GROMACS .gro file of N, CA and C in nm:
model
  351
    1UNK      N    1  -1.495  13.674  -5.691
    1UNK     CA    2  -1.602  13.695  -5.596
    1UNK      C    3  -1.687  13.568  -5.590
    2UNK      N    4  -1.723  13.531  -5.467
    2UNK     CA    5  -1.801  13.409  -5.446
    2UNK      C    6  -1.917  13.438  -5.353
    3UNK      N    7  -2.019  13.353  -5.363
    3UNK     CA    8  -2.132  13.358  -5.270
    3UNK      C    9  -2.106  13.257  -5.159
    4UNK      N   10  -2.097  13.308  -5.036
    4UNK     CA   11  -2.060  13.224  -4.923
    4UNK      C   12  -2.168  13.232  -4.816
    5UNK      N   13  -2.201  13.116  -4.760
    5UNK     CA   14  -2.297  13.108  -4.650
    5UNK      C   15  -2.223  13.068  -4.523
    6UNK      N   16  -2.242  13.147  -4.417
    6UNK     CA   17  -2.186  13.118  -4.286
    6UNK      C   18  -2.300  13.070  -4.196
    7UNK      N   19  -2.287  12.950  -4.141
    7UNK     CA   20  -2.388  12.897  -4.049
    7UNK      C   21  -2.321  12.876  -3.914
    8UNK      N   22  -2.355  12.963  -3.819
    8UNK     CA   23  -2.297  12.956  -3.684
    8UNK      C   24  -2.391  13.027  -3.589
    9UNK      N   25  -2.409  12.973  -3.469
    9UNK     CA   26  -2.499  13.036  -3.373
    9UNK      C   27  -2.434  13.153  -3.298
   10UNK      N   28  -2.306  13.174  -3.315
   10UNK     CA   29  -2.234  13.284  -3.252
   10UNK      C   30  -2.245  13.409  -3.339
   11UNK      N   31  -2.326  13.505  -3.294
   11UNK     CA   32  -2.350  13.627  -3.372
   11UNK      C   33  -2.222  13.704  -3.399
   12UNK      N   34  -2.133  13.709  -3.302
   12UNK     CA   35  -2.008  13.783  -3.319
   12UNK      C   36  -1.921  13.717  -3.426
   13UNK      N   37  -1.915  13.585  -3.427
   13UNK     CA   38  -1.837  13.516  -3.528
   13UNK      C   39  -1.897  13.537  -3.667
   14UNK      N   40  -2.030  13.530  -3.678
   14UNK     CA   41  -2.094  13.555  -3.807
   14UNK      C   42  -2.061  13.695  -3.857
   15UNK      N   43  -2.067  13.792  -3.767
   15UNK     CA   44  -2.039  13.930  -3.805
   15UNK      C   45  -1.892  13.946  -3.847
   16UNK      N   46  -1.802  13.882  -3.774
   16UNK     CA   47  -1.659  13.890  -3.809
   16UNK      C   48  -1.632  13.828  -3.946
   17UNK      N   49  -1.690  13.710  -3.971
   17UNK     CA   50  -1.676  13.646  -4.100
   17UNK      C   51  -1.734  13.735  -4.210
   18UNK      N   52  -1.851  13.790  -4.185
   18UNK     CA   53  -1.917  13.876  -4.284
   18UNK      C   54  -1.826  13.993  -4.320
   19UNK      N   55  -1.772  14.057  -4.220
   19UNK     CA   56  -1.684  14.172  -4.243
   19UNK      C   57  -1.558  14.131  -4.319
   20UNK      N   58  -1.493  14.026  -4.271
   20UNK     CA   59  -1.369  13.979  -4.332
   20UNK      C   60  -1.388  13.936  -4.477
   21UNK      N   61  -1.489  13.853  -4.501
   21UNK     CA   62  -1.508  13.800  -4.636
   21UNK      C   63  -1.569  13.903  -4.731
   22UNK      N   64  -1.647  13.996  -4.680
   22UNK     CA   65  -1.697  14.106  -4.764
   22UNK      C   66  -1.581  14.194  -4.809
   23UNK      N   67  -1.487  14.214  -4.719
   23UNK     CA   68  -1.368  14.292  -4.752
   23UNK      C   69  -1.288  14.224  -4.862
   24UNK      N   70  -1.297  14.093  -4.868
   24UNK     CA   71  -1.231  14.014  -4.972
   24UNK      C   72  -1.316  14.009  -5.100
   25UNK      N   73  -1.424  14.088  -5.102
   25UNK     CA   74  -1.513  14.102  -5.219
   25UNK      C   75  -1.607  13.985  -5.242
   26UNK      N   76  -1.634  13.906  -5.137
   26UNK     CA   77  -1.730  13.797  -5.148
   26UNK      C   78  -1.867  13.845  -5.101
   27UNK      N   79  -1.971  13.783  -5.155
   27UNK     CA   80  -2.108  13.809  -5.108
   27UNK      C   81  -2.138  13.708  -4.999
   28UNK      N   82  -2.186  13.758  -4.885
   28UNK     CA   83  -2.203  13.675  -4.768
   28UNK      C   84  -2.348  13.677  -4.720
   29UNK      N   85  -2.401  13.558  -4.692
   29UNK     CA   86  -2.526  13.544  -4.618
   29UNK      C   87  -2.493  13.463  -4.493
   30UNK      N   88  -2.570  13.485  -4.388
   30UNK     CA   89  -2.545  13.413  -4.264
   30UNK      C   90  -2.674  13.352  -4.212
   31UNK      N   91  -2.657  13.249  -4.129
   31UNK     CA   92  -2.769  13.184  -4.062
   31UNK      C   93  -2.722  13.141  -3.924
   32UNK      N   94  -2.814  13.144  -3.828
   32UNK     CA   95  -2.778  13.108  -3.691
   32UNK      C   96  -2.814  12.964  -3.654
   33UNK      N   97  -2.883  12.895  -3.743
   33UNK     CA   98  -2.918  12.754  -3.720
   33UNK      C   99  -2.898  12.674  -3.847
   34UNK      N  100  -2.886  12.544  -3.830
   34UNK     CA  101  -2.875  12.455  -3.946
   34UNK      C  102  -2.999  12.463  -4.033
   35UNK      N  103  -3.116  12.469  -3.970
   35UNK     CA  104  -3.241  12.476  -4.045
   35UNK      C  105  -3.248  12.602  -4.131
   36UNK      N  106  -3.208  12.716  -4.073
   36UNK     CA  107  -3.211  12.842  -4.148
   36UNK      C  108  -3.110  12.838  -4.263
   37UNK      N  109  -2.995  12.778  -4.239
   37UNK     CA  110  -2.895  12.765  -4.344
   37UNK      C  111  -2.943  12.679  -4.459
   38UNK      N  112  -3.006  12.568  -4.426
   38UNK     CA  113  -3.060  12.478  -4.529
   38UNK      C  114  -3.166  12.550  -4.611
   39UNK      N  115  -3.250  12.627  -4.546
   39UNK     CA  116  -3.351  12.705  -4.615
   39UNK      C  117  -3.287  12.802  -4.714
   40UNK      N  118  -3.179  12.868  -4.673
   40UNK     CA  119  -3.109  12.960  -4.764
   40UNK      C  120  -3.047  12.886  -4.882
   41UNK      N  121  -2.994  12.768  -4.858
   41UNK     CA  122  -2.934  12.689  -4.966
   41UNK      C  123  -3.040  12.648  -5.068
   42UNK      N  124  -3.159  12.619  -5.021
   42UNK     CA  125  -3.267  12.582  -5.113
   42UNK      C  126  -3.310  12.699  -5.200
   43UNK      N  127  -3.288  12.822  -5.155
   43UNK     CA  128  -3.335  12.941  -5.227
   43UNK      C  129  -3.225  13.015  -5.301
   44UNK      N  130  -3.098  12.984  -5.273
   44UNK     CA  131  -2.986  13.058  -5.330
   44UNK      C  132  -2.879  12.963  -5.381
   45UNK      N  133  -2.790  13.018  -5.460
   45UNK     CA  134  -2.677  12.942  -5.510
   45UNK      C  135  -2.552  12.989  -5.435
   46UNK      N  136  -2.479  12.895  -5.375
   46UNK     CA  137  -2.358  12.929  -5.301
   46UNK      C  138  -2.238  12.858  -5.360
   47UNK      N  139  -2.123  12.920  -5.342
   47UNK     CA  140  -1.996  12.861  -5.384
   47UNK      C  141  -1.926  12.792  -5.269
   48UNK      N  142  -1.968  12.825  -5.145
   48UNK     CA  143  -1.905  12.770  -5.026
   48UNK      C  144  -1.996  12.787  -4.907
   49UNK      N  145  -1.993  12.689  -4.817
   49UNK     CA  146  -2.062  12.698  -4.688
   49UNK      C  147  -1.958  12.677  -4.579
   50UNK      N  148  -1.962  12.764  -4.478
   50UNK     CA  149  -1.880  12.748  -4.359
   50UNK      C  150  -1.977  12.717  -4.246
   51UNK      N  151  -1.962  12.600  -4.185
   51UNK     CA  152  -2.064  12.545  -4.097
   51UNK      C  153  -2.006  12.504  -3.962
   52UNK      N  154  -2.066  12.552  -3.854
   52UNK     CA  155  -2.026  12.513  -3.720
   52UNK      C  156  -2.088  12.378  -3.685
   53UNK      N  157  -2.020  12.301  -3.601
   53UNK     CA  158  -2.072  12.171  -3.559
   53UNK      C  159  -2.183  12.186  -3.455
   54UNK      N  160  -2.159  12.270  -3.356
   54UNK     CA  161  -2.256  12.285  -3.246
   54UNK      C  162  -2.353  12.397  -3.279
   55UNK      N  163  -2.476  12.358  -3.304
   55UNK     CA  164  -2.583  12.451  -3.341
   55UNK      C  165  -2.709  12.415  -3.262
   56UNK      N  166  -2.794  12.514  -3.239
   56UNK     CA  167  -2.924  12.480  -3.181
   56UNK      C  168  -3.008  12.405  -3.285
   57UNK      N  169  -3.099  12.323  -3.243
   57UNK     CA  170  -3.177  12.243  -3.338
   57UNK      C  171  -3.090  12.131  -3.391
   58UNK      N  172  -3.092  12.112  -3.520
   58UNK     CA  173  -3.006  12.008  -3.578
   58UNK      C  174  -2.860  12.053  -3.568
   59UNK      N  175  -2.772  11.958  -3.541
   59UNK     CA  176  -2.631  11.996  -3.529
   59UNK      C  177  -2.567  12.011  -3.667
   60UNK      N  178  -2.443  12.056  -3.667
   60UNK     CA  179  -2.374  12.083  -3.793
   60UNK      C  180  -2.356  11.961  -3.882
   61UNK      N  181  -2.329  11.846  -3.822
   61UNK     CA  182  -2.312  11.726  -3.904
   61UNK      C  183  -2.444  11.682  -3.967
   62UNK      N  184  -2.553  11.697  -3.891
   62UNK     CA  185  -2.685  11.665  -3.947
   62UNK      C  186  -2.719  11.765  -4.059
   63UNK      N  187  -2.688  11.891  -4.037
   63UNK     CA  188  -2.712  11.992  -4.141
   63UNK      C  189  -2.626  11.963  -4.264
   64UNK      N  190  -2.500  11.924  -4.241
   64UNK     CA  191  -2.412  11.892  -4.353
   64UNK      C  192  -2.466  11.777  -4.436
   65UNK      N  193  -2.519  11.677  -4.369
   65UNK     CA  194  -2.575  11.562  -4.440
   65UNK      C  195  -2.687  11.606  -4.535
   66UNK      N  196  -2.772  11.694  -4.488
   66UNK     CA  197  -2.882  11.746  -4.571
   66UNK      C  198  -2.827  11.833  -4.684
   67UNK      N  199  -2.732  11.920  -4.650
   67UNK     CA  200  -2.671  12.007  -4.751
   67UNK      C  201  -2.606  11.922  -4.860
   68UNK      N  202  -2.535  11.819  -4.819
   68UNK     CA  203  -2.466  11.731  -4.915
   68UNK      C  204  -2.565  11.658  -5.006
   69UNK      N  205  -2.681  11.623  -4.953
   69UNK     CA  206  -2.784  11.561  -5.037
   69UNK      C  207  -2.841  11.661  -5.137
   70UNK      N  208  -2.851  11.786  -5.096
   70UNK     CA  209  -2.903  11.890  -5.186
   70UNK      C  210  -2.805  11.923  -5.298
   71UNK      N  211  -2.675  11.924  -5.265
   71UNK     CA  212  -2.572  11.958  -5.364
   71UNK      C  213  -2.440  11.894  -5.323
   72UNK      N  214  -2.408  11.782  -5.383
   72UNK     CA  215  -2.285  11.709  -5.349
   72UNK      C  216  -2.159  11.784  -5.389
   73UNK      N  217  -2.170  11.879  -5.480
   73UNK     CA  218  -2.051  11.951  -5.526
   73UNK      C  219  -2.022  12.078  -5.446
   74UNK      N  220  -2.112  12.117  -5.358
   74UNK     CA  221  -2.095  12.238  -5.279
   74UNK      C  222  -1.990  12.214  -5.169
   75UNK      N  223  -1.876  12.287  -5.174
   75UNK     CA  224  -1.777  12.267  -5.069
   75UNK      C  225  -1.827  12.321  -4.935
   76UNK      N  226  -1.803  12.242  -4.829
   76UNK     CA  227  -1.843  12.281  -4.695
   76UNK      C  228  -1.723  12.268  -4.603
   77UNK      N  229  -1.689  12.379  -4.539
   77UNK     CA  230  -1.584  12.379  -4.436
   77UNK      C  231  -1.656  12.367  -4.303
   78UNK      N  232  -1.623  12.263  -4.229
   78UNK     CA  233  -1.685  12.242  -4.098
   78UNK      C  234  -1.588  12.289  -3.992
   79UNK      N  235  -1.639  12.366  -3.896
   79UNK     CA  236  -1.553  12.418  -3.790
   79UNK      C  237  -1.616  12.391  -3.654
   80UNK      N  238  -1.529  12.381  -3.554
   80UNK     CA  239  -1.576  12.358  -3.418
   80UNK      C  240  -1.471  12.399  -3.318
   81UNK      N  241  -1.518  12.437  -3.202
   81UNK     CA  242  -1.428  12.463  -3.089
   81UNK      C  243  -1.417  12.338  -3.002
   82UNK      N  244  -1.505  12.241  -3.027
   82UNK     CA  245  -1.512  12.120  -2.945
   82UNK      C  246  -1.474  12.000  -3.030
   83UNK      N  247  -1.347  11.988  -3.057
   83UNK     CA  248  -1.303  11.886  -3.150
   83UNK      C  249  -1.286  11.749  -3.085
   84UNK      N  250  -1.320  11.650  -3.162
   84UNK     CA  251  -1.285  11.512  -3.128
   84UNK      C  252  -1.239  11.446  -3.256
   85UNK      N  253  -1.153  11.351  -3.242
   85UNK     CA  254  -1.105  11.278  -3.360
   85UNK      C  255  -1.222  11.212  -3.432
   86UNK      N  256  -1.315  11.159  -3.355
   86UNK     CA  257  -1.431  11.090  -3.413
   86UNK      C  258  -1.514  11.185  -3.501
   87UNK      N  259  -1.537  11.306  -3.451
   87UNK     CA  260  -1.614  11.404  -3.528
   87UNK      C  261  -1.540  11.445  -3.654
   88UNK      N  262  -1.410  11.467  -3.642
   88UNK     CA  263  -1.330  11.506  -3.758
   88UNK      C  264  -1.331  11.397  -3.864
   89UNK      N  265  -1.316  11.273  -3.822
   89UNK     CA  266  -1.317  11.161  -3.916
   89UNK      C  267  -1.454  11.150  -3.983
   90UNK      N  268  -1.559  11.163  -3.905
   90UNK     CA  269  -1.694  11.153  -3.961
   90UNK      C  270  -1.719  11.263  -4.063
   91UNK      N  271  -1.681  11.386  -4.031
   91UNK     CA  272  -1.700  11.497  -4.123
   91UNK      C  273  -1.625  11.474  -4.254
   92UNK      N  274  -1.503  11.424  -4.243
   92UNK     CA  275  -1.423  11.396  -4.362
   92UNK      C  276  -1.485  11.282  -4.443
   93UNK      N  277  -1.528  11.177  -4.375
   93UNK     CA  278  -1.591  11.064  -4.444
   93UNK      C  279  -1.720  11.106  -4.514
   94UNK      N  280  -1.790  11.203  -4.456
   94UNK     CA  281  -1.916  11.250  -4.514
   94UNK      C  282  -1.893  11.338  -4.637
   95UNK      N  283  -1.768  11.383  -4.656
   95UNK     CA  284  -1.737  11.461  -4.774
   95UNK      C  285  -1.711  11.609  -4.749
   96UNK      N  286  -1.687  11.646  -4.624
   96UNK     CA  287  -1.656  11.786  -4.596
   96UNK      C  288  -1.528  11.826  -4.668
   97UNK      N  289  -1.523  11.950  -4.716
   97UNK     CA  290  -1.402  11.998  -4.783
   97UNK      C  291  -1.286  12.003  -4.684
   98UNK      N  292  -1.316  12.052  -4.563
   98UNK     CA  293  -1.214  12.062  -4.459
   98UNK      C  294  -1.281  12.070  -4.323
   99UNK      N  295  -1.206  12.035  -4.222
   99UNK     CA  296  -1.251  12.040  -4.083
   99UNK      C  297  -1.150  12.126  -4.010
  100UNK      N  298  -1.195  12.236  -3.949
  100UNK     CA  299  -1.102  12.330  -3.886
  100UNK      C  300  -1.144  12.354  -3.741
  101UNK      N  301  -1.046  12.373  -3.657
  101UNK     CA  302  -1.070  12.392  -3.514
  101UNK      C  303  -1.062  12.541  -3.480
  102UNK      N  304  -1.164  12.588  -3.403
  102UNK     CA  305  -1.162  12.724  -3.352
  102UNK      C  306  -1.081  12.727  -3.223
  103UNK      N  307  -1.011  12.833  -3.192
  103UNK     CA  308  -0.992  12.950  -3.278
  103UNK      C  309  -0.890  12.917  -3.386
  104UNK      N  310  -0.902  12.985  -3.496
  104UNK     CA  311  -0.811  12.963  -3.608
  104UNK      C  312  -0.747  13.097  -3.644
  105UNK      N  313  -0.639  13.088  -3.717
  105UNK     CA  314  -0.571  13.208  -3.764
  105UNK      C  315  -0.642  13.259  -3.889
  106UNK      N  316  -0.670  13.389  -3.893
  106UNK     CA  317  -0.743  13.448  -4.005
  106UNK      C  318  -0.673  13.422  -4.138
  107UNK      N  319  -0.542  13.442  -4.150
  107UNK     CA  320  -0.478  13.413  -4.280
  107UNK      C  321  -0.497  13.268  -4.324
  108UNK      N  322  -0.491  13.175  -4.228
  108UNK     CA  323  -0.511  13.034  -4.261
  108UNK      C  324  -0.653  13.010  -4.313
  109UNK      N  325  -0.751  13.074  -4.249
  109UNK     CA  326  -0.890  13.058  -4.292
  109UNK      C  327  -0.909  13.118  -4.432
  110UNK      N  328  -0.847  13.231  -4.459
  110UNK     CA  329  -0.860  13.293  -4.592
  110UNK      C  330  -0.802  13.202  -4.700
  111UNK      N  331  -0.690  13.140  -4.672
  111UNK     CA  332  -0.632  13.045  -4.768
  111UNK      C  333  -0.727  12.928  -4.790
  112UNK      N  334  -0.783  12.876  -4.683
  112UNK     CA  335  -0.878  12.764  -4.692
  112UNK      C  336  -1.001  12.803  -4.773
  113UNK      N  337  -1.055  12.921  -4.748
  113UNK     CA  338  -1.171  12.970  -4.824
  113UNK      C  339  -1.138  12.979  -4.971
  114UNK      N  340  -1.023  13.037  -5.003
  114UNK     CA  341  -0.985  13.049  -5.144
  114UNK      C  342  -0.961  12.914  -5.209
  115UNK      N  343  -0.903  12.821  -5.135
  115UNK     CA  344  -0.885  12.685  -5.189
  115UNK      C  345  -1.019  12.619  -5.216
  116UNK      N  346  -1.115  12.636  -5.127
  116UNK     CA  347  -1.247  12.574  -5.142
  116UNK      C  348  -1.323  12.630  -5.261
  117UNK      N  349  -1.307  12.760  -5.281
  117UNK     CA  350  -1.379  12.825  -5.392
  117UNK      C  351  -1.315  12.785  -5.523
   0.00000   0.00000   0.00000
């Protein structure tokens, strides 16, 4: 069992992740903005963060930079529906655990989550 934070502005996606990962016996918290996610990280201990690139307020890469400064060992999976090679390279160079493109296959995401944890 792991503590996982989902940061995505899509309420349906957050709910789906919550349901799926709770069923896998993980404890899940969610946030709809990078700022809210960072606030949760400052107050809680997480084993994994799943972070969308496109967010209101600060974007996912900006949020990741702050998260990485707070805890360099915290694995972060960055996901987006709007992929570019430049963004993927930047996320990897910044230290993201993985960069995944939406939509993704649920079994593939579960394997990635387990690998990250």
